Backbone as a chain_set.jsonl record, in Angstrom:
{"seq": "XXXXXXXXXXXXXXXXXXXXXXXXXXXXXXXXXXXXXXXXXXXXXXXXXXXXXXXXXXXXXXXXXXXXXXXXXXXXXXXXXXXXXXXXXXXXXXXXXXXXXXXXXXXXXXXXXXXXXXXXXXXXXXXXXXXXXXXXXXXXXXXXXXXXXXXX", "coords": {"N": [[109.678, 70.879, 147.769], [110.742, 69.528, 144.784], [110.678, 66.565, 142.738], [112.785, 65.556, 140.225], [113.844, 64.266, 137.036], [116.716, 63.587, 135.207], [118.102, 63.098, 132.065], [121.087, 61.537, 130.97], [123.747, 61.758, 128.669], [126.418, 60.973, 126.391], [128.799, 60.981, 123.752], [131.326, 61.552, 122.872], [134.837, 61.785, 123.523], [136.041, 60.863, 126.827], [133.553, 59.247, 127.774], [132.329, 58.014, 130.057], [133.708, 59.187, 132.235], [133.067, 61.879, 131.795], [130.263, 61.833, 132.208], [130.227, 61.034, 134.868], [131.421, 63.283, 136.055], [129.461, 65.171, 135.373], [127.307, 64.342, 136.973], [128.437, 64.794, 139.49], [128.777, 67.61, 139.389], [126.111, 68.363, 139.155], [125.136, 67.47, 141.604], [126.474, 69.238, 143.211], [125.278, 71.62, 142.636], [123.484, 74.499, 143.656], [120.592, 74.116, 145.605], [119.945, 71.606, 144.683], [119.707, 68.127, 145.104], [121.112, 65.04, 144.559], [119.454, 62.034, 144.333], [119.38, 59.537, 143.246], [121.044, 57.43, 140.899], [121.176, 55.956, 137.803], [122.481, 52.932, 136.282], [124.917, 53.036, 133.637], [124.494, 52.754, 130.107], [125.397, 51.51, 126.898], [124.366, 52.854, 123.83], [122.779, 53.012, 120.596], [123.037, 55.747, 118.26], [120.371, 58.128, 117.667], [118.356, 59.606, 115.193], [120.527, 61.308, 113.935], [122.663, 59.331, 112.432], [125.336, 58.843, 111.737], [127.637, 58.716, 113.672], [129.529, 58.225, 116.762], [128.637, 55.596, 119.165], [126.475, 56.121, 121.995], [126.781, 56.718, 125.544], [124.456, 56.283, 127.97], [122.29, 57.312, 130.666], [120.457, 58.018, 133.71], [119.455, 60.433, 136.177], [118.02, 60.927, 139.332], [116.735, 63.677, 141.041], [116.186, 65.773, 143.899], [114.836, 68.959, 144.224], [114.906, 72.444, 144.981], [114.603, 74.248, 143.077], [112.8, 75.879, 140.417], [111.438, 74.496, 137.361], [112.509, 75.8, 135.038], [114.796, 77.073, 136.104], [116.247, 74.855, 136.928], [116.747, 73.702, 134.429], [118.443, 75.708, 133.397], [120.638, 75.351, 135.108], [121.444, 72.807, 134.256], [122.22, 73.386, 131.622], [124.385, 75.095, 132.139], [126.169, 73.291, 133.339], [126.597, 71.565, 131.162], [127.959, 73.359, 129.424], [130.225, 73.87, 130.991], [131.433, 71.415, 130.852], [132.283, 71.319, 128.264], [130.412, 71.243, 126.185], [129.164, 72.146, 123.043], [126.96, 73.812, 120.762], [127.255, 73.422, 118.092], [127.297, 71.984, 114.777], [125.422, 69.141, 113.422], [121.885, 68.758, 114.172], [121.027, 66.609, 116.814], [123.523, 65.531, 116.655], [126.986, 64.468, 117.32], [128.2, 64.769, 120.715], [129.839, 66.062, 123.624], [128.576, 65.983, 126.061], [125.234, 65.559, 127.2], [122.531, 66.788, 128.826], [119.359, 66.249, 129.719], [116.297, 67.538, 130.801], [113.992, 65.462, 131.808], [111.672, 64.76, 133.295], [109.62, 66.548, 135.605], [108.573, 66.68, 138.681], [106.113, 65.328, 138.199], [104.55, 67.001, 136.636], [103.303, 68.868, 133.813], [105.088, 71.01, 131.715], [105.131, 73.718, 129.576], [106.816, 75.922, 128.104], [108.483, 78.664, 126.465], [111.391, 77.309, 125.137], [111.4, 75.201, 126.941], [110.041, 72.105, 127.481], [108.308, 69.83, 129.329], [106.89, 66.762, 130.259], [109.867, 65.56, 128.587], [109.612, 65.936, 125.108], [109.983, 63.689, 123.382], [110.333, 61.567, 125.026], [108.691, 59.285, 125.554], [109.142, 57.61, 123.395], [111.736, 56.797, 123.376], [113.912, 54.446, 124.057], [116.501, 54.533, 125.178], [116.297, 56.512, 127.064], [114.092, 55.802, 128.624], [114.735, 53.252, 129.746], [116.834, 53.707, 131.756], [115.305, 55.316, 133.49], [113.317, 53.523, 134.287], [114.878, 51.781, 135.721], [115.49, 53.363, 137.92], [112.923, 53.921, 138.952], [110.396, 51.938, 138.374], [107.646, 52.367, 138.429], [107.316, 54.982, 137.88], [105.581, 57.755, 136.627], [104.927, 59.091, 133.471], [103.58, 62.034, 132.716], [100.441, 62.072, 131.127], [101.065, 59.912, 129.516], [101.606, 57.414, 130.769], [103.14, 54.78, 132.799], [106.74, 54.411, 133.066], [107.471, 51.764, 132.741], [105.26, 50.677, 131.342], [105.456, 52.185, 128.986], [107.916, 51.311, 128.011], [107.274, 48.645, 127.471], [105.557, 49.0, 125.345], [107.327, 49.634, 123.349], [108.476, 47.289, 122.617]], "CA": [[110.79, 70.203, 147.109], [110.28, 68.789, 143.603], [111.493, 65.44, 142.254], [113.005, 65.677, 138.788], [114.687, 63.239, 136.433], [117.588, 64.154, 134.188], [118.764, 62.131, 131.197], [122.52, 61.741, 130.758], [124.253, 61.166, 127.442], [127.7, 61.451, 125.868], [129.395, 60.069, 122.782], [132.656, 62.029, 122.497], [135.793, 61.827, 124.628], [135.893, 59.851, 127.874], [132.118, 59.373, 128.064], [132.013, 57.643, 131.442], [134.253, 60.22, 133.119], [132.271, 63.091, 131.605], [128.967, 61.671, 132.875], [130.49, 61.047, 136.315], [131.613, 64.693, 136.422], [128.167, 65.847, 135.258], [126.533, 64.009, 138.179], [129.067, 65.515, 140.601], [128.44, 69.031, 139.269], [124.688, 68.49, 139.461], [125.002, 67.307, 143.056], [127.038, 70.433, 143.844], [124.486, 72.799, 142.286], [122.67, 75.016, 144.751], [119.186, 73.763, 145.546], [119.775, 70.302, 144.028], [120.251, 66.957, 145.782], [121.007, 63.816, 143.773], [118.904, 60.967, 145.172], [119.515, 58.258, 142.566], [121.766, 57.433, 139.63], [121.054, 54.663, 137.132], [123.686, 52.441, 135.62], [125.108, 53.591, 132.294], [124.36, 51.746, 129.063], [125.803, 51.953, 125.574], [123.203, 52.86, 122.947], [122.97, 53.507, 119.236], [122.517, 57.103, 118.053], [119.02, 58.29, 117.116], [118.218, 60.834, 114.411], [121.727, 61.483, 113.114], [123.242, 58.006, 112.682], [126.761, 58.788, 111.418], [128.369, 59.206, 114.837], [129.821, 57.143, 117.704], [127.581, 55.172, 120.085], [126.317, 56.918, 123.203], [126.643, 56.17, 126.878], [123.274, 56.951, 128.515], [121.794, 56.983, 131.99], [119.531, 59.019, 134.253], [119.657, 60.847, 137.558], [116.864, 61.468, 140.059], [117.138, 64.747, 141.961], [115.207, 66.594, 144.599], [115.303, 70.315, 143.992], [114.136, 73.618, 145.38], [114.533, 75.096, 141.892], [111.72, 75.724, 139.442], [111.894, 73.74, 136.196], [113.359, 76.644, 134.197], [116.077, 77.286, 136.781], [116.966, 73.582, 136.856], [117.248, 73.602, 133.065], [119.604, 76.602, 133.288], [121.753, 74.689, 135.791], [121.894, 71.73, 133.373], [122.931, 74.007, 130.495], [125.674, 75.576, 132.67], [127.024, 72.11, 133.502], [126.999, 71.16, 129.818], [128.99, 74.292, 128.943], [131.427, 73.658, 131.802], [132.048, 70.158, 130.407], [132.735, 71.453, 126.892], [129.345, 71.077, 125.18], [128.861, 73.241, 122.134], [125.739, 73.563, 119.992], [127.614, 73.443, 116.675], [127.13, 70.692, 114.123], [124.045, 68.749, 113.098], [120.93, 68.455, 115.244], [121.172, 65.227, 117.29], [124.871, 65.083, 116.309], [127.895, 64.091, 118.405], [128.345, 65.747, 121.787], [130.616, 65.646, 124.79], [127.626, 65.69, 127.137], [123.862, 66.005, 126.974], [121.719, 66.678, 130.043], [117.984, 66.578, 129.37], [115.286, 67.51, 131.85], [112.999, 64.519, 131.296], [110.44, 64.863, 134.088], [109.718, 67.482, 136.722], [107.527, 66.621, 139.706], [104.849, 64.807, 137.643], [103.757, 68.071, 136.032], [103.621, 69.227, 132.434], [105.559, 72.378, 131.549], [105.274, 74.09, 128.168], [107.253, 77.313, 128.074], [109.51, 78.831, 125.431], [112.671, 76.701, 125.478], [111.285, 74.12, 127.934], [108.866, 71.246, 127.451], [108.424, 68.691, 130.232], [107.938, 65.787, 130.01], [110.619, 65.701, 127.341], [108.631, 65.61, 124.064], [110.179, 62.383, 122.742], [110.677, 60.593, 126.066], [107.887, 58.063, 125.454], [109.557, 56.771, 122.27], [113.191, 56.632, 123.413], [114.335, 53.384, 124.983], [117.719, 54.926, 125.884], [115.902, 57.364, 128.19], [113.123, 55.08, 129.467], [115.347, 52.158, 130.508], [117.422, 54.157, 133.022], [114.234, 55.773, 134.379], [112.69, 52.323, 134.84], [115.802, 51.268, 136.728], [115.355, 54.212, 139.108], [111.566, 53.803, 139.487], [109.572, 51.359, 137.317], [106.27, 52.871, 138.512], [107.352, 56.405, 137.577], [104.565, 58.127, 135.639], [105.166, 60.164, 132.508], [102.255, 62.65, 132.603], [99.741, 61.955, 129.865], [101.552, 58.781, 128.72], [101.619, 56.159, 131.509], [104.374, 54.527, 133.55], [107.883, 54.113, 132.213], [107.399, 50.325, 132.433], [104.263, 50.509, 130.269], [105.992, 52.782, 127.765], [108.948, 50.399, 127.499], [106.587, 47.459, 126.919], [104.984, 49.383, 124.047], [108.404, 49.721, 122.371], [108.9, 45.926, 122.248]], "C": [[110.221, 69.353, 145.975], [111.225, 67.631, 143.321], [111.57, 65.579, 140.739], [113.928, 64.565, 138.324], [115.409, 63.837, 135.242], [118.21, 63.017, 133.386], [120.205, 62.525, 130.981], [122.917, 61.094, 129.444], [125.575, 61.781, 127.043], [128.182, 60.462, 124.828], [130.73, 60.567, 122.227], [133.552, 62.035, 123.73], [135.603, 60.666, 125.589], [134.47, 59.949, 128.412], [131.798, 59.093, 129.528], [132.494, 58.699, 132.431], [133.438, 61.508, 133.008], [130.934, 62.978, 132.324], [129.13, 61.637, 134.39], [130.664, 62.492, 136.81], [130.296, 65.459, 136.363], [127.315, 65.581, 136.495], [127.113, 64.738, 139.383], [128.709, 67.0, 140.57], [126.96, 69.269, 139.567], [124.461, 68.4, 140.96], [125.513, 68.538, 143.808], [126.232, 71.695, 143.559], [123.603, 73.208, 143.46], [121.206, 74.641, 144.549], [118.89, 72.417, 144.917], [120.428, 69.217, 144.876], [120.035, 65.744, 144.898], [120.546, 62.698, 144.696], [118.964, 59.598, 144.502], [120.23, 58.421, 141.246], [121.636, 56.031, 139.03], [122.428, 54.173, 136.699], [123.744, 53.094, 134.238], [125.021, 52.45, 131.291], [124.772, 52.35, 127.734], [124.619, 51.8, 124.628], [123.581, 53.393, 121.572], [122.432, 54.93, 119.129], [121.126, 57.073, 117.417], [118.992, 59.606, 116.341], [119.357, 61.016, 113.435], [122.602, 60.257, 113.379], [124.746, 57.921, 112.479], [127.592, 59.423, 112.531], [128.623, 58.03, 115.784], [128.604, 56.799, 118.573], [127.613, 56.041, 121.343], [126.452, 56.067, 124.454], [125.507, 56.971, 127.501], [122.937, 56.447, 129.905], [120.807, 58.046, 132.425], [119.865, 59.266, 135.716], [118.328, 61.342, 138.114], [117.397, 62.52, 141.026], [115.922, 65.267, 142.718], [115.737, 68.006, 144.518], [114.329, 71.347, 144.533], [113.917, 74.534, 144.18], [113.245, 74.862, 141.123], [112.296, 75.015, 138.218], [112.845, 74.557, 135.315], [114.732, 76.875, 134.798], [116.909, 75.999, 136.78], [117.534, 73.38, 135.454], [118.478, 74.491, 132.876], [120.825, 75.998, 133.969], [122.321, 73.571, 134.921], [122.695, 72.289, 132.197], [124.293, 74.544, 130.922], [126.652, 74.413, 132.814], [127.491, 71.611, 132.143], [128.121, 72.048, 129.285], [130.304, 74.064, 129.683], [132.177, 72.403, 131.349], [132.348, 70.147, 128.906], [131.683, 71.274, 125.817], [129.219, 72.34, 124.344], [127.61, 72.857, 121.352], [126.006, 73.653, 118.487], [127.375, 72.06, 116.092], [125.667, 70.349, 113.938], [123.194, 68.521, 114.342], [121.024, 66.958, 115.541], [122.559, 64.666, 116.979], [125.707, 64.758, 117.537], [128.01, 65.193, 119.457], [129.134, 65.175, 122.95], [129.703, 65.266, 125.947], [126.262, 66.248, 126.756], [123.09, 65.746, 128.255], [120.317, 67.158, 129.702], [117.089, 66.502, 130.585], [114.119, 66.687, 131.317], [111.647, 64.679, 131.969], [110.671, 65.826, 135.235], [108.459, 67.369, 137.568], [106.149, 66.239, 139.166], [103.933, 65.902, 137.094], [104.188, 68.265, 134.583], [103.999, 70.705, 132.4], [105.703, 72.627, 130.053], [105.529, 75.588, 128.107], [108.241, 77.456, 126.919], [110.846, 78.241, 125.911], [112.594, 75.544, 126.457], [109.957, 73.398, 127.79], [109.147, 70.031, 128.309], [107.045, 68.083, 130.369], [108.629, 66.046, 128.672], [109.742, 65.182, 126.205], [108.79, 64.232, 123.416], [110.503, 61.28, 123.74], [109.966, 59.262, 125.856], [108.315, 57.135, 124.323], [111.053, 56.462, 122.278], [113.608, 55.65, 124.503], [115.545, 53.823, 125.807], [117.441, 55.857, 127.061], [114.982, 56.623, 129.157], [113.775, 53.989, 130.313], [116.013, 52.64, 131.79], [116.375, 54.696, 134.006], [113.555, 54.588, 135.047], [113.57, 51.689, 135.909], [115.663, 52.053, 138.031], [113.993, 54.04, 139.765], [110.633, 53.266, 138.402], [108.132, 51.873, 137.302], [106.19, 54.37, 138.211], [106.386, 56.718, 136.442], [105.07, 59.276, 134.772], [103.8, 60.798, 132.263], [101.679, 62.554, 131.195], [100.119, 60.742, 129.033], [101.463, 57.442, 129.437], [102.924, 55.986, 132.26], [105.516, 54.226, 132.582], [107.9, 52.638, 131.841], [106.418, 50.054, 131.301], [104.8, 51.039, 128.937], [107.08, 51.904, 127.161], [108.312, 49.177, 126.85], [106.002, 47.766, 125.545], [106.054, 49.465, 122.954], [108.867, 48.354, 121.896], [108.16, 45.407, 121.043]], "O": [[109.317, 68.547, 146.193], [112.417, 67.699, 143.622], [110.551, 65.703, 140.06], [114.69, 63.998, 139.107], [114.813, 64.496, 134.39], [118.776, 62.084, 133.956], [120.518, 63.706, 130.826], [122.467, 59.989, 129.139], [125.834, 62.954, 127.313], [128.006, 59.253, 124.981], [131.21, 60.052, 121.217], [133.085, 62.262, 124.845], [135.074, 59.619, 125.219], [134.215, 60.653, 129.389], [131.071, 59.857, 130.163], [131.771, 59.062, 133.358], [133.154, 62.153, 134.017], [130.509, 63.926, 132.984], [128.279, 62.147, 135.119], [130.125, 62.871, 137.85], [130.041, 66.309, 137.215], [126.671, 66.494, 137.011], [126.362, 65.248, 140.214], [128.376, 67.582, 141.602], [126.607, 70.281, 140.173], [123.68, 69.168, 141.521], [125.044, 68.843, 144.905], [126.475, 72.733, 144.174], [123.05, 72.363, 144.164], [120.649, 74.824, 143.466], [117.733, 72.1, 144.64], [121.568, 69.368, 145.315], [118.902, 65.445, 144.523], [121.172, 62.44, 145.724], [118.63, 58.595, 145.132], [120.051, 59.421, 140.551], [121.954, 55.039, 139.685], [123.41, 54.914, 136.746], [122.753, 53.63, 133.743], [125.42, 51.322, 131.581], [124.539, 53.529, 127.466], [123.95, 50.767, 124.613], [124.562, 54.119, 121.41], [121.481, 55.287, 119.824], [120.76, 56.123, 116.727], [119.549, 60.607, 116.793], [119.164, 60.888, 112.226], [123.218, 60.157, 114.441], [125.379, 57.005, 113.005], [128.168, 60.499, 112.37], [128.017, 56.968, 115.638], [127.671, 57.592, 118.702], [128.642, 56.615, 121.698], [126.262, 54.852, 124.421], [125.575, 58.199, 127.559], [123.254, 55.316, 130.273], [120.372, 58.873, 131.624], [120.469, 58.433, 136.392], [117.602, 62.082, 137.45], [118.376, 62.291, 141.735], [114.79, 65.206, 142.238], [116.928, 68.245, 144.715], [113.114, 71.152, 144.542], [113.139, 75.485, 144.254], [112.67, 73.775, 141.174], [113.515, 74.945, 138.06], [113.882, 74.046, 134.893], [115.73, 76.873, 134.079], [118.131, 76.048, 136.648], [118.673, 72.938, 135.303], [119.454, 74.067, 132.258], [121.938, 76.123, 133.457], [123.538, 73.398, 134.85], [123.726, 71.731, 131.821], [125.255, 74.463, 130.159], [127.824, 74.534, 132.456], [128.662, 71.267, 131.983], [129.116, 71.55, 128.757], [131.373, 74.065, 129.072], [133.402, 72.334, 131.449], [132.634, 69.094, 128.338], [132.026, 71.161, 124.64], [129.172, 73.452, 124.869], [127.252, 71.68, 121.297], [125.096, 73.927, 117.704], [127.264, 71.079, 116.828], [124.782, 71.145, 114.25], [123.691, 68.149, 115.405], [121.093, 66.14, 114.623], [122.755, 63.452, 117.033], [125.203, 64.768, 118.66], [127.93, 66.381, 119.147], [129.103, 63.975, 123.222], [130.003, 64.353, 126.716], [126.156, 67.272, 126.081], [123.006, 64.607, 128.716], [120.111, 68.34, 129.427], [117.116, 65.516, 131.321], [113.35, 67.156, 130.479], [110.61, 64.727, 131.307], [111.775, 65.915, 135.774], [107.408, 67.9, 137.21], [105.134, 66.766, 139.622], [102.71, 65.76, 137.085], [105.287, 67.879, 134.185], [103.314, 71.545, 132.984], [106.326, 71.836, 129.345], [104.606, 76.401, 128.064], [108.779, 76.456, 126.445], [111.362, 78.628, 126.959], [113.623, 74.952, 126.781], [108.889, 73.989, 127.953], [110.097, 69.288, 128.062], [106.086, 68.826, 130.581], [108.068, 66.657, 127.763], [109.18, 64.093, 126.319], [107.804, 63.667, 122.944], [110.903, 60.183, 123.349], [110.593, 58.209, 125.972], [107.892, 55.98, 124.292], [111.581, 55.926, 121.304], [113.648, 55.976, 125.689], [115.619, 53.527, 127.0], [118.271, 55.975, 127.963], [115.083, 56.798, 130.371], [113.41, 53.814, 131.476], [115.785, 52.038, 132.84], [116.535, 54.552, 135.218], [113.249, 54.637, 136.239], [113.07, 51.127, 136.883], [115.711, 51.476, 139.117], [113.898, 54.015, 140.992], [110.127, 54.042, 137.59], [107.469, 51.818, 136.266], [105.111, 54.959, 138.282], [106.374, 56.032, 135.42], [105.567, 60.287, 135.269], [102.937, 60.163, 131.658], [102.33, 62.902, 130.21], [99.562, 60.545, 127.953], [101.264, 56.419, 128.783], [103.724, 56.916, 132.354], [105.292, 53.84, 131.434], [108.305, 52.292, 130.732], [106.72, 49.278, 130.394], [104.618, 50.415, 127.892], [107.163, 51.766, 125.94], [108.762, 48.725, 125.797], [105.955, 46.893, 124.679], [105.735, 49.378, 121.768], [109.569, 48.252, 120.89], [108.401, 44.281, 120.609]]}, "num_chains": 1, "name": "protein.A"}
């Protein structure tokens, strides 16, 4: 059984309800058990700035799935909740589910890089992870607490 962490984000529609539904759908996915959910926080957009603020959080799961299969489950949930890939990169979205960490291992496959390549520089992702587990290690980078301290 692997422990994985999923970033949650939304900035269109009823953001809180969408993220609540995303967690429910993740918990209902075969081979996935939700073991922790951070609080949600409002954050400024990154990359593409001309868009509404985001609501962000994170979920800890235990899973029997491999990293690629978990990513596919996340993409299915995004589609089910109305996510499209149209518009600018980093643009507005109804929901965004990112596989941030997977069982303290590094994965580099076509379409999947874990830890998430920009995790160490994104406060909106690190803060909810620190809430779930401040000693959580980002492989090759340090603990989420250390990474947050470096952003100050």
